[in-house]
Amino acid sequence: MQPVNEDASTQVRELYSYLLNISGEKIITGQHDYLESPDELSNKVQKISQAYVGVHGYEMGAISGQSAATEAAQRKNVVDSAIRWSRAGGIVTMTIHEALPGRPLTWDNVQTKLSQTEFDKYVTPDTTQNNLLIADLDK
């Protein structure tokens, strides 16, 4: 089996091959951490179990009302931790819980209900809402 993306990097192909080879034979554990504390829960698992998880999940979404400077510093900490984790042989996953652009960075604004018409404005190129979303994701 080949990755869906024909341009997948060597590292992606190696990880994919590894996952295929252990299928049905091994289990890889993982732990998700938050933007504000990118290593807290993974470190707790390691301390309790005396073993590292194989998959370290990271959050990139700023939903705690933080300032732009704090958000940038937190994201840098996440990226730095993810690089260290990957270099040590761990598997990295990233998620982003995106608050609606232009609204406060809160969990409520991640879970906001939108009509289909409102949603379409965020995914239609060159709308004000889409431009704000793309600018947020570019950060």
PDB file of C-alpha atoms in Angstrom:
ATOM      1  CA  MET A   1       0.000   0.000   0.000  1.00  0.00           C
ATOM      2  CA  GLN A   2       1.161   3.501  -0.809  1.00  0.00           C
ATOM      3  CA  PRO A   3       0.333   6.826   0.859  1.00  0.00           C
ATOM      4  CA  VAL A   4      -2.483   8.727  -0.825  1.00  0.00           C
ATOM      5  CA  ASN A   5      -0.170  11.689  -1.408  1.00  0.00           C
ATOM      6  CA  GLU A   6       2.337  10.716  -4.084  1.00  0.00           C
ATOM      7  CA  ASP A   7       4.614  13.520  -2.841  1.00  0.00           C
ATOM      8  CA  ALA A   8       4.773  12.134   0.716  1.00  0.00           C
ATOM      9  CA  SER A   9       8.175  12.644   2.322  1.00  0.00           C
ATOM     10  CA  THR A  10      10.565   9.831   3.171  1.00  0.00           C
ATOM     11  CA  GLN A  11       9.652  10.243   6.861  1.00  0.00           C
ATOM     12  CA  VAL A  12       5.941   9.903   6.089  1.00  0.00           C
ATOM     13  CA  ARG A  13       6.549   6.803   3.979  1.00  0.00           C
ATOM     14  CA  GLU A  14       8.668   5.255   6.759  1.00  0.00           C
ATOM     15  CA  LEU A  15       6.002   5.951   9.389  1.00  0.00           C
ATOM     16  CA  TYR A  16       3.273   4.592   7.133  1.00  0.00           C
ATOM     17  CA  SER A  17       5.272   1.435   6.484  1.00  0.00           C
ATOM     18  CA  TYR A  18       5.925   1.005  10.219  1.00  0.00           C
ATOM     19  CA  LEU A  19       2.221   1.349  11.028  1.00  0.00           C
ATOM     20  CA  LEU A  20       1.306  -1.184   8.347  1.00  0.00           C
ATOM     21  CA  ASN A  21       3.925  -3.632   9.645  1.00  0.00           C
ATOM     22  CA  ILE A  22       2.717  -3.544  13.252  1.00  0.00           C
ATOM     23  CA  SER A  23      -0.977  -3.735  12.377  1.00  0.00           C
ATOM     24  CA  GLY A  24      -2.568  -6.550  14.333  1.00  0.00           C
ATOM     25  CA  GLU A  25       0.657  -7.135  16.287  1.00  0.00           C
ATOM     26  CA  LYS A  26       1.217  -4.094  18.502  1.00  0.00           C
ATOM     27  CA  ILE A  27      -0.611  -1.162  20.041  1.00  0.00           C
ATOM     28  CA  ILE A  28       0.745   2.370  20.145  1.00  0.00           C
ATOM     29  CA  THR A  29      -0.498   4.513  23.021  1.00  0.00           C
ATOM     30  CA  GLY A  30      -0.886   8.248  22.848  1.00  0.00           C
ATOM     31  CA  GLN A  31      -1.662  11.320  24.883  1.00  0.00           C
ATOM     32  CA  HIS A  32      -3.069  14.697  23.863  1.00  0.00           C
ATOM     33  CA  ASP A  33      -1.809  17.895  25.466  1.00  0.00           C
ATOM     34  CA  TYR A  34      -3.137  21.438  25.383  1.00  0.00           C
ATOM     35  CA  LEU A  35      -1.731  24.594  23.806  1.00  0.00           C
ATOM     36  CA  GLU A  36      -1.132  26.116  27.227  1.00  0.00           C
ATOM     37  CA  SER A  37       0.836  23.100  28.484  1.00  0.00           C
ATOM     38  CA  PRO A  38       2.199  21.043  25.581  1.00  0.00           C
ATOM     39  CA  ASP A  39       3.953  18.412  27.689  1.00  0.00           C
ATOM     40  CA  GLU A  40       1.995  18.295  30.947  1.00  0.00           C
ATOM     41  CA  LEU A  41      -0.168  15.219  30.423  1.00  0.00           C
ATOM     42  CA  SER A  42       2.398  13.253  28.420  1.00  0.00           C
ATOM     43  CA  ASN A  43       4.897  13.858  31.217  1.00  0.00           C
ATOM     44  CA  LYS A  44       2.347  12.639  33.784  1.00  0.00           C
ATOM     45  CA  VAL A  45       1.814   9.426  31.819  1.00  0.00           C
ATOM     46  CA  GLN A  46       5.575   8.872  31.632  1.00  0.00           C
ATOM     47  CA  LYS A  47       6.026   9.535  35.342  1.00  0.00           C
ATOM     48  CA  ILE A  48       3.218   7.163  36.346  1.00  0.00           C
ATOM     49  CA  SER A  49       3.936   4.379  33.851  1.00  0.00           C
ATOM     50  CA  GLN A  50       7.719   4.754  33.557  1.00  0.00           C
ATOM     51  CA  ALA A  51       7.177   4.553  29.777  1.00  0.00           C
ATOM     52  CA  TYR A  52       6.700   7.085  27.040  1.00  0.00           C
ATOM     53  CA  VAL A  53       3.598   7.125  24.876  1.00  0.00           C
ATOM     54  CA  GLY A  54       4.266   6.583  21.184  1.00  0.00           C
ATOM     55  CA  VAL A  55       1.941   9.286  19.911  1.00  0.00           C
ATOM     56  CA  HIS A  56       2.035  12.780  21.353  1.00  0.00           C
ATOM     57  CA  GLY A  57      -0.939  14.888  20.329  1.00  0.00           C
ATOM     58  CA  TYR A  58      -0.677  18.659  20.393  1.00  0.00           C
ATOM     59  CA  GLU A  59      -3.285  21.422  20.261  1.00  0.00           C
ATOM     60  CA  MET A  60      -2.722  24.560  18.186  1.00  0.00           C
ATOM     61  CA  GLY A  61      -6.057  26.285  18.853  1.00  0.00           C
ATOM     62  CA  ALA A  62      -6.054  29.331  21.093  1.00  0.00           C
ATOM     63  CA  ILE A  63      -9.334  29.190  22.993  1.00  0.00           C
ATOM     64  CA  SER A  64      -8.464  30.560  26.428  1.00  0.00           C
ATOM     65  CA  GLY A  65      -8.844  34.257  25.688  1.00  0.00           C
ATOM     66  CA  GLN A  66      -5.087  34.754  25.473  1.00  0.00           C
ATOM     67  CA  SER A  67      -3.429  37.747  23.839  1.00  0.00           C
ATOM     68  CA  ALA A  68      -1.834  37.462  20.408  1.00  0.00           C
ATOM     69  CA  ALA A  69       1.637  37.528  21.996  1.00  0.00           C
ATOM     70  CA  THR A  70       0.755  34.759  24.435  1.00  0.00           C
ATOM     71  CA  GLU A  71      -0.842  32.713  21.645  1.00  0.00           C
ATOM     72  CA  ALA A  72       2.329  33.045  19.534  1.00  0.00           C
ATOM     73  CA  ALA A  73       4.566  32.053  22.466  1.00  0.00           C
ATOM     74  CA  GLN A  74       2.366  29.057  23.291  1.00  0.00           C
ATOM     75  CA  ARG A  75       2.387  27.877  19.682  1.00  0.00           C
ATOM     76  CA  LYS A  76       6.177  28.190  19.583  1.00  0.00           C
ATOM     77  CA  ASN A  77       6.373  26.002  22.705  1.00  0.00           C
ATOM     78  CA  VAL A  78       4.149  23.408  21.015  1.00  0.00           C
ATOM     79  CA  VAL A  79       6.254  23.395  17.851  1.00  0.00           C
ATOM     80  CA  ASP A  80       9.494  23.127  19.837  1.00  0.00           C
ATOM     81  CA  SER A  81       8.103  20.220  21.854  1.00  0.00           C
ATOM     82  CA  ALA A  82       6.811  18.464  18.722  1.00  0.00           C
ATOM     83  CA  ILE A  83      10.218  18.763  17.067  1.00  0.00           C
ATOM     84  CA  ARG A  84      11.921  17.281  20.139  1.00  0.00           C
ATOM     85  CA  TRP A  85       9.339  14.489  20.275  1.00  0.00           C
ATOM     86  CA  SER A  86       9.777  13.632  16.606  1.00  0.00           C
ATOM     87  CA  ARG A  87      13.567  13.698  16.808  1.00  0.00           C
ATOM     88  CA  ALA A  88      13.381  11.294  19.749  1.00  0.00           C
ATOM     89  CA  GLY A  89      11.438   8.859  17.548  1.00  0.00           C
ATOM     90  CA  GLY A  90       7.900   9.661  18.670  1.00  0.00           C
ATOM     91  CA  ILE A  91       4.871  10.143  16.458  1.00  0.00           C
ATOM     92  CA  VAL A  92       3.385  13.656  16.411  1.00  0.00           C
ATOM     93  CA  THR A  93      -0.227  14.615  15.777  1.00  0.00           C
ATOM     94  CA  MET A  94      -1.615  18.143  15.655  1.00  0.00           C
ATOM     95  CA  THR A  95      -5.139  19.407  16.125  1.00  0.00           C
ATOM     96  CA  ILE A  96      -6.608  22.864  16.013  1.00  0.00           C
ATOM     97  CA  HIS A  97      -9.864  23.821  17.625  1.00  0.00           C
ATOM     98  CA  GLU A  98     -10.452  27.053  15.733  1.00  0.00           C
ATOM     99  CA  ALA A  99     -12.597  29.759  17.296  1.00  0.00           C
ATOM    100  CA  LEU A 100     -14.570  31.627  14.681  1.00  0.00           C
ATOM    101  CA  PRO A 101     -12.316  34.408  13.378  1.00  0.00           C
ATOM    102  CA  GLY A 102     -13.065  37.850  14.693  1.00  0.00           C
ATOM    103  CA  ARG A 103     -14.692  36.490  17.830  1.00  0.00           C
ATOM    104  CA  PRO A 104     -13.145  35.990  21.282  1.00  0.00           C
ATOM    105  CA  LEU A 105     -10.793  33.025  21.634  1.00  0.00           C
ATOM    106  CA  THR A 106     -13.121  30.856  23.701  1.00  0.00           C
ATOM    107  CA  TRP A 107     -14.390  27.283  23.609  1.00  0.00           C
ATOM    108  CA  ASP A 108     -17.908  28.655  23.054  1.00  0.00           C
ATOM    109  CA  ASN A 109     -16.708  30.167  19.783  1.00  0.00           C
ATOM    110  CA  VAL A 110     -15.328  26.790  18.693  1.00  0.00           C
ATOM    111  CA  GLN A 111     -18.720  25.196  19.269  1.00  0.00           C
ATOM    112  CA  THR A 112     -20.821  28.000  17.776  1.00  0.00           C
ATOM    113  CA  LYS A 113     -23.697  26.734  15.703  1.00  0.00           C
ATOM    114  CA  LEU A 114     -23.800  28.148  12.190  1.00  0.00           C
ATOM    115  CA  SER A 115     -26.377  27.946   9.470  1.00  0.00           C
ATOM    116  CA  GLN A 116     -25.228  26.401   6.207  1.00  0.00           C
ATOM    117  CA  THR A 117     -25.190  29.873   4.654  1.00  0.00           C
ATOM    118  CA  GLU A 118     -22.943  31.200   7.436  1.00  0.00           C
ATOM    119  CA  PHE A 119     -20.658  28.167   7.206  1.00  0.00           C
ATOM    120  CA  ASP A 120     -20.346  28.543   3.438  1.00  0.00           C
ATOM    121  CA  LYS A 121     -18.933  32.045   3.921  1.00  0.00           C
ATOM    122  CA  TYR A 122     -15.982  30.554   5.852  1.00  0.00           C
ATOM    123  CA  VAL A 123     -15.147  27.983   3.185  1.00  0.00           C
ATOM    124  CA  THR A 124     -15.788  30.092   0.079  1.00  0.00           C
ATOM    125  CA  PRO A 125     -12.592  31.741  -1.208  1.00  0.00           C
ATOM    126  CA  ASP A 126     -12.340  35.524  -1.115  1.00  0.00           C
ATOM    127  CA  THR A 127     -15.183  36.134   1.324  1.00  0.00           C
ATOM    128  CA  THR A 128     -14.404  38.264   4.350  1.00  0.00           C
ATOM    129  CA  GLN A 129     -14.962  35.275   6.637  1.00  0.00           C
ATOM    130  CA  ASN A 130     -12.737  32.980   4.547  1.00  0.00           C
ATOM    131  CA  ASN A 131      -9.949  35.560   4.457  1.00  0.00           C
ATOM    132  CA  LEU A 132     -10.112  35.896   8.256  1.00  0.00           C
ATOM    133  CA  LEU A 133     -10.044  32.099   8.671  1.00  0.00           C
ATOM    134  CA  ILE A 134      -7.077  31.687   6.334  1.00  0.00           C
ATOM    135  CA  ALA A 135      -5.211  34.485   8.145  1.00  0.00           C
ATOM    136  CA  ASP A 136      -5.869  32.735  11.491  1.00  0.00           C
ATOM    137  CA  LEU A 137      -4.688  29.384  10.123  1.00  0.00           C
ATOM    138  CA  ASP A 138      -1.578  31.015   8.646  1.00  0.00           C
ATOM    139  CA  LYS A 139      -0.578  32.094  12.182  1.00  0.00           C
TER     140      LYS A 139
END
